[in-house]
mmCIF file of C-alpha atoms and ligand atoms in Angstrom:
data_model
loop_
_atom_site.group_PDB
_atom_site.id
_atom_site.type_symbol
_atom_site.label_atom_id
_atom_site.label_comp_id
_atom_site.label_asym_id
_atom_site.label_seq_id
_atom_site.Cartn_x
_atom_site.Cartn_y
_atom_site.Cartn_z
ATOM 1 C CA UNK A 1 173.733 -15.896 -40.542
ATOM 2 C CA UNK A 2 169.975 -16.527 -41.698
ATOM 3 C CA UNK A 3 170.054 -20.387 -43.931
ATOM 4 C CA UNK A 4 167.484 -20.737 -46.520
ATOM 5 C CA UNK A 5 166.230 -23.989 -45.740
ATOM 6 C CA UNK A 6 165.024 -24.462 -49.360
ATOM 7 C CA UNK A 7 168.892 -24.060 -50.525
ATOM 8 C CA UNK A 8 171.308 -26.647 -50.590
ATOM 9 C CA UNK A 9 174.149 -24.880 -49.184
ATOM 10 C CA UNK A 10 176.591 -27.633 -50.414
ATOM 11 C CA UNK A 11 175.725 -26.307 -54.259
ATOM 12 C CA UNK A 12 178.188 -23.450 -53.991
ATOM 13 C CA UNK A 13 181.751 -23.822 -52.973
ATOM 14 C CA UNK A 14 183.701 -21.073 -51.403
ATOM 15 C CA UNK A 15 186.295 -19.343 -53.713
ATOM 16 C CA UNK A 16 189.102 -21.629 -54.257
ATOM 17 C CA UNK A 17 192.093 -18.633 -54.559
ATOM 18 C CA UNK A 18 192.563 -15.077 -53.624
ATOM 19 C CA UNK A 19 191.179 -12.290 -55.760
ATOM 20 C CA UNK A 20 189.835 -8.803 -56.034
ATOM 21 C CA UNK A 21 186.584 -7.485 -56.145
ATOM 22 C CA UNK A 22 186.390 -3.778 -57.651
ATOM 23 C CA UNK A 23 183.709 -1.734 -56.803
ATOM 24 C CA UNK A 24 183.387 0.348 -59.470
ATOM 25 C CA UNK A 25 181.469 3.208 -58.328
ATOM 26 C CA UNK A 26 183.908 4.787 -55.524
ATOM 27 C CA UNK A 27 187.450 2.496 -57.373
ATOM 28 C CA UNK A 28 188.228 0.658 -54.059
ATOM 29 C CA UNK A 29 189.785 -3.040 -53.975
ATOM 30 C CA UNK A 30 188.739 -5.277 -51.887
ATOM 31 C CA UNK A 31 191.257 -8.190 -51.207
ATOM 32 C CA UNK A 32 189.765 -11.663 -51.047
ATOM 33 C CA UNK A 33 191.979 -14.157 -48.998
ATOM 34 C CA UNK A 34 189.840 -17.561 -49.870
ATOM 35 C CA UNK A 35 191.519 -18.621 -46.951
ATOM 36 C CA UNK A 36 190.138 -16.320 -44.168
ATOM 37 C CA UNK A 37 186.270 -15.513 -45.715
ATOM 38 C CA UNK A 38 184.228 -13.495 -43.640
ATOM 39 C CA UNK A 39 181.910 -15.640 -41.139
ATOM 40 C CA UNK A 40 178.365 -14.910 -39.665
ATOM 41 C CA UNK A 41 177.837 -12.015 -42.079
ATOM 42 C CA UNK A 42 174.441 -12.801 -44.097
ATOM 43 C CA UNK A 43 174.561 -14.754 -47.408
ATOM 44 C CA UNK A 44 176.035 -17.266 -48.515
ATOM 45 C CA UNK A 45 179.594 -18.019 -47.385
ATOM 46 C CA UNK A 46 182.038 -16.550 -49.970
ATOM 47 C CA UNK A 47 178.726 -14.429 -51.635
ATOM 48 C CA UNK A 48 179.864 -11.190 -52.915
ATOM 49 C CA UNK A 49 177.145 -9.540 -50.109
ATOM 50 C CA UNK A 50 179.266 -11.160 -47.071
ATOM 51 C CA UNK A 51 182.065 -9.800 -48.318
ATOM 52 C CA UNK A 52 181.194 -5.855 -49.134
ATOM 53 C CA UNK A 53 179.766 -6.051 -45.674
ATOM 54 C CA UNK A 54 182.580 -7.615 -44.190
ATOM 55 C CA UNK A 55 184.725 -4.490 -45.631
ATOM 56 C CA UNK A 56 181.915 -1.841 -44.198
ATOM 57 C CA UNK A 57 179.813 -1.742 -47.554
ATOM 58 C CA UNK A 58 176.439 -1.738 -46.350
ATOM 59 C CA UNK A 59 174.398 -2.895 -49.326
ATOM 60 C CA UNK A 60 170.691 -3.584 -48.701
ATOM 61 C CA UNK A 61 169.728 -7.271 -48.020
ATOM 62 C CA UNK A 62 166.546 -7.132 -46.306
ATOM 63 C CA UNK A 63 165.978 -11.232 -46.339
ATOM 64 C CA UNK A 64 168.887 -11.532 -44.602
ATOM 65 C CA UNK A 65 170.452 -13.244 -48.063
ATOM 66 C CA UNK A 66 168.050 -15.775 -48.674
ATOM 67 C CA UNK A 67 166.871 -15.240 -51.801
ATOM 68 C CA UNK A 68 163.286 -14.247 -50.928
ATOM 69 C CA UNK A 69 164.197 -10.245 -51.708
ATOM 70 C CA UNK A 70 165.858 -8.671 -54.597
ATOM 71 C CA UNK A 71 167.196 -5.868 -52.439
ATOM 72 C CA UNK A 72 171.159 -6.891 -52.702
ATOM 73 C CA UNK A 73 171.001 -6.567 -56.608
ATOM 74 C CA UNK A 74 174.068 -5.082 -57.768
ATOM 75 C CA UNK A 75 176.158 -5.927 -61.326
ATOM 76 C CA UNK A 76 178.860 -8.198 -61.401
ATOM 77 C CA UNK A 77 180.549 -5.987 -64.488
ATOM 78 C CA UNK A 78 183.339 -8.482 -65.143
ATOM 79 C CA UNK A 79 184.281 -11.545 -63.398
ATOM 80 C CA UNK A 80 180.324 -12.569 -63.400
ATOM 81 C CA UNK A 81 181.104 -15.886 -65.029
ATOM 82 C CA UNK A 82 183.539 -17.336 -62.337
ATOM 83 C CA UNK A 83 180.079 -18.045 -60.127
ATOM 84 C CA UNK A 84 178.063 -20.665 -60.870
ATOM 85 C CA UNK A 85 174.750 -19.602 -62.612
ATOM 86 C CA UNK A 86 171.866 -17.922 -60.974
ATOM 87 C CA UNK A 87 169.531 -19.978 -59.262
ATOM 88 C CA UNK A 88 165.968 -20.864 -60.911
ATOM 89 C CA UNK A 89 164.913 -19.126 -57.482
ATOM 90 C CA UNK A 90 167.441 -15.729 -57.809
ATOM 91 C CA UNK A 91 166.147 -15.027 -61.303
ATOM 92 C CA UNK A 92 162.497 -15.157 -60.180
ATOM 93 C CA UNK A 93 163.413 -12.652 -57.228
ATOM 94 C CA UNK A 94 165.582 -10.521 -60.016
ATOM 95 C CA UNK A 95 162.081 -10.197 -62.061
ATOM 96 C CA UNK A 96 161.497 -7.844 -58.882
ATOM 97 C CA UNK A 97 164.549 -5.803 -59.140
ATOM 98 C CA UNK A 98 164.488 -2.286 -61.123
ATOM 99 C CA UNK A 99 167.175 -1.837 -64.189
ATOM 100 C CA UNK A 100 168.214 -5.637 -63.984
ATOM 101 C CA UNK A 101 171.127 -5.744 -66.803
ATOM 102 C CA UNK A 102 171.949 -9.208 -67.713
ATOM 103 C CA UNK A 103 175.274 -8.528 -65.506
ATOM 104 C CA UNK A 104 172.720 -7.933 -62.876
ATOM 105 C CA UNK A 105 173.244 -10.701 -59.419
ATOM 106 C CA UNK A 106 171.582 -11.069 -56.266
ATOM 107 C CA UNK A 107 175.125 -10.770 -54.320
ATOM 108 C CA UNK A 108 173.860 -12.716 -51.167
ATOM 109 C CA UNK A 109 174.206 -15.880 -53.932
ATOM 110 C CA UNK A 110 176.978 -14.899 -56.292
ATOM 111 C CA UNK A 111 179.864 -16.998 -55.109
ATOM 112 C CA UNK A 112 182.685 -16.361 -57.745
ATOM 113 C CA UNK A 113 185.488 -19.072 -57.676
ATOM 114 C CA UNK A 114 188.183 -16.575 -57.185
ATOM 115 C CA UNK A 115 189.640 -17.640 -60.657
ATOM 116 C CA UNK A 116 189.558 -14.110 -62.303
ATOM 117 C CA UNK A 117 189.414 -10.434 -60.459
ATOM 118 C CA UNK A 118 185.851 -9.380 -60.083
ATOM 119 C CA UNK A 119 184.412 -5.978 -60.895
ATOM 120 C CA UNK A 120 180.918 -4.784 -59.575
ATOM 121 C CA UNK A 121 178.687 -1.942 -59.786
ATOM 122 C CA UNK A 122 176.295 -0.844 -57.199
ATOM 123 C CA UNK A 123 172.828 0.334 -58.883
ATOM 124 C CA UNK A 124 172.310 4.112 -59.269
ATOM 125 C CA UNK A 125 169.483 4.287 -56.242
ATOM 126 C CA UNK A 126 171.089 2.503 -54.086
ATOM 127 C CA UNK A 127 175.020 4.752 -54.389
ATOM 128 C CA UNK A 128 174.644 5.976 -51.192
ATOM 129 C CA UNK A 129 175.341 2.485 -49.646
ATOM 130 C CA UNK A 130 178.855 2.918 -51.515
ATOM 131 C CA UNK A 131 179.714 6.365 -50.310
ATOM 132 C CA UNK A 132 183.333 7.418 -49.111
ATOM 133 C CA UNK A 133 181.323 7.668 -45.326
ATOM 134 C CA UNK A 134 182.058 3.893 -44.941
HETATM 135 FE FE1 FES B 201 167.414 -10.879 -50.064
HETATM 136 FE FE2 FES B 201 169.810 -11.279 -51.242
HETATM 137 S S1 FES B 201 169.351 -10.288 -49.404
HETATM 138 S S2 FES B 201 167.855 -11.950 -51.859
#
């Protein structure tokens, strides 16, 4: 898993309780168990990014999740305000992202606490990373 040196990695604390994260584009649940998060996949531990990849969902993160790309932009659709607040440093990088909403995340740093069901969307371009094929 690639560390961001310039992140504190202490700010964020995994998910504290199960939940679900939608993906609203193909309808599958994913199951989080806050107890068994996935390890050594890239982002943060407990980001929505290391999750969807855990579960086969190959969305683009071509910094290796940290924060220095804004190629893991997705929408948290509901849900978004059980993470903690985008980073001074994730907004900059979301300036670079086409069609940012203001649901729009960098999921390599969108930690939600697990206190409500999550719901995201995968951007229109990048669909094919969502398709049944997984
Ligand atoms: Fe580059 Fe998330 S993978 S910012």
């Amino acid at each position: 898993m690639a560390i961001n040196p310039y992140l504190n990695e202490e700010d964020i604390p995994p998910p504290k309780q199960d939940y679900t994260i939608t993906v609203k584009n193909t309808g599958e649940v994913i199951e989080v168990d806050h107890t068994d998060l996935p390890q050594g996949e890239e982002g943060r531990e407990g980001s929505l990014l290391s999750i969807l990849l855990s579960k086969g969902i190959d969305l683009d993160h071509t910094c290796g999740g940290v924060v220095a790309c804004s190629t893991c932009h997705i929408y948290v659709v509901e849900g978004g305000d059980t993470a903690p607040e985008p980073s001074e440093t994730e907004e900059d990088q979301l300036d670079f992202a086409p069609a940012v909403r203001d649901c729009s995340r960098l999921s390599c740093q969108c930690v939600p606490d697990g206190s409500e069901n999550v719901v995201v969307e995968v951007p229109s371009w990048k669909r094919n990373e969502v398709s049944e094929d997984h």
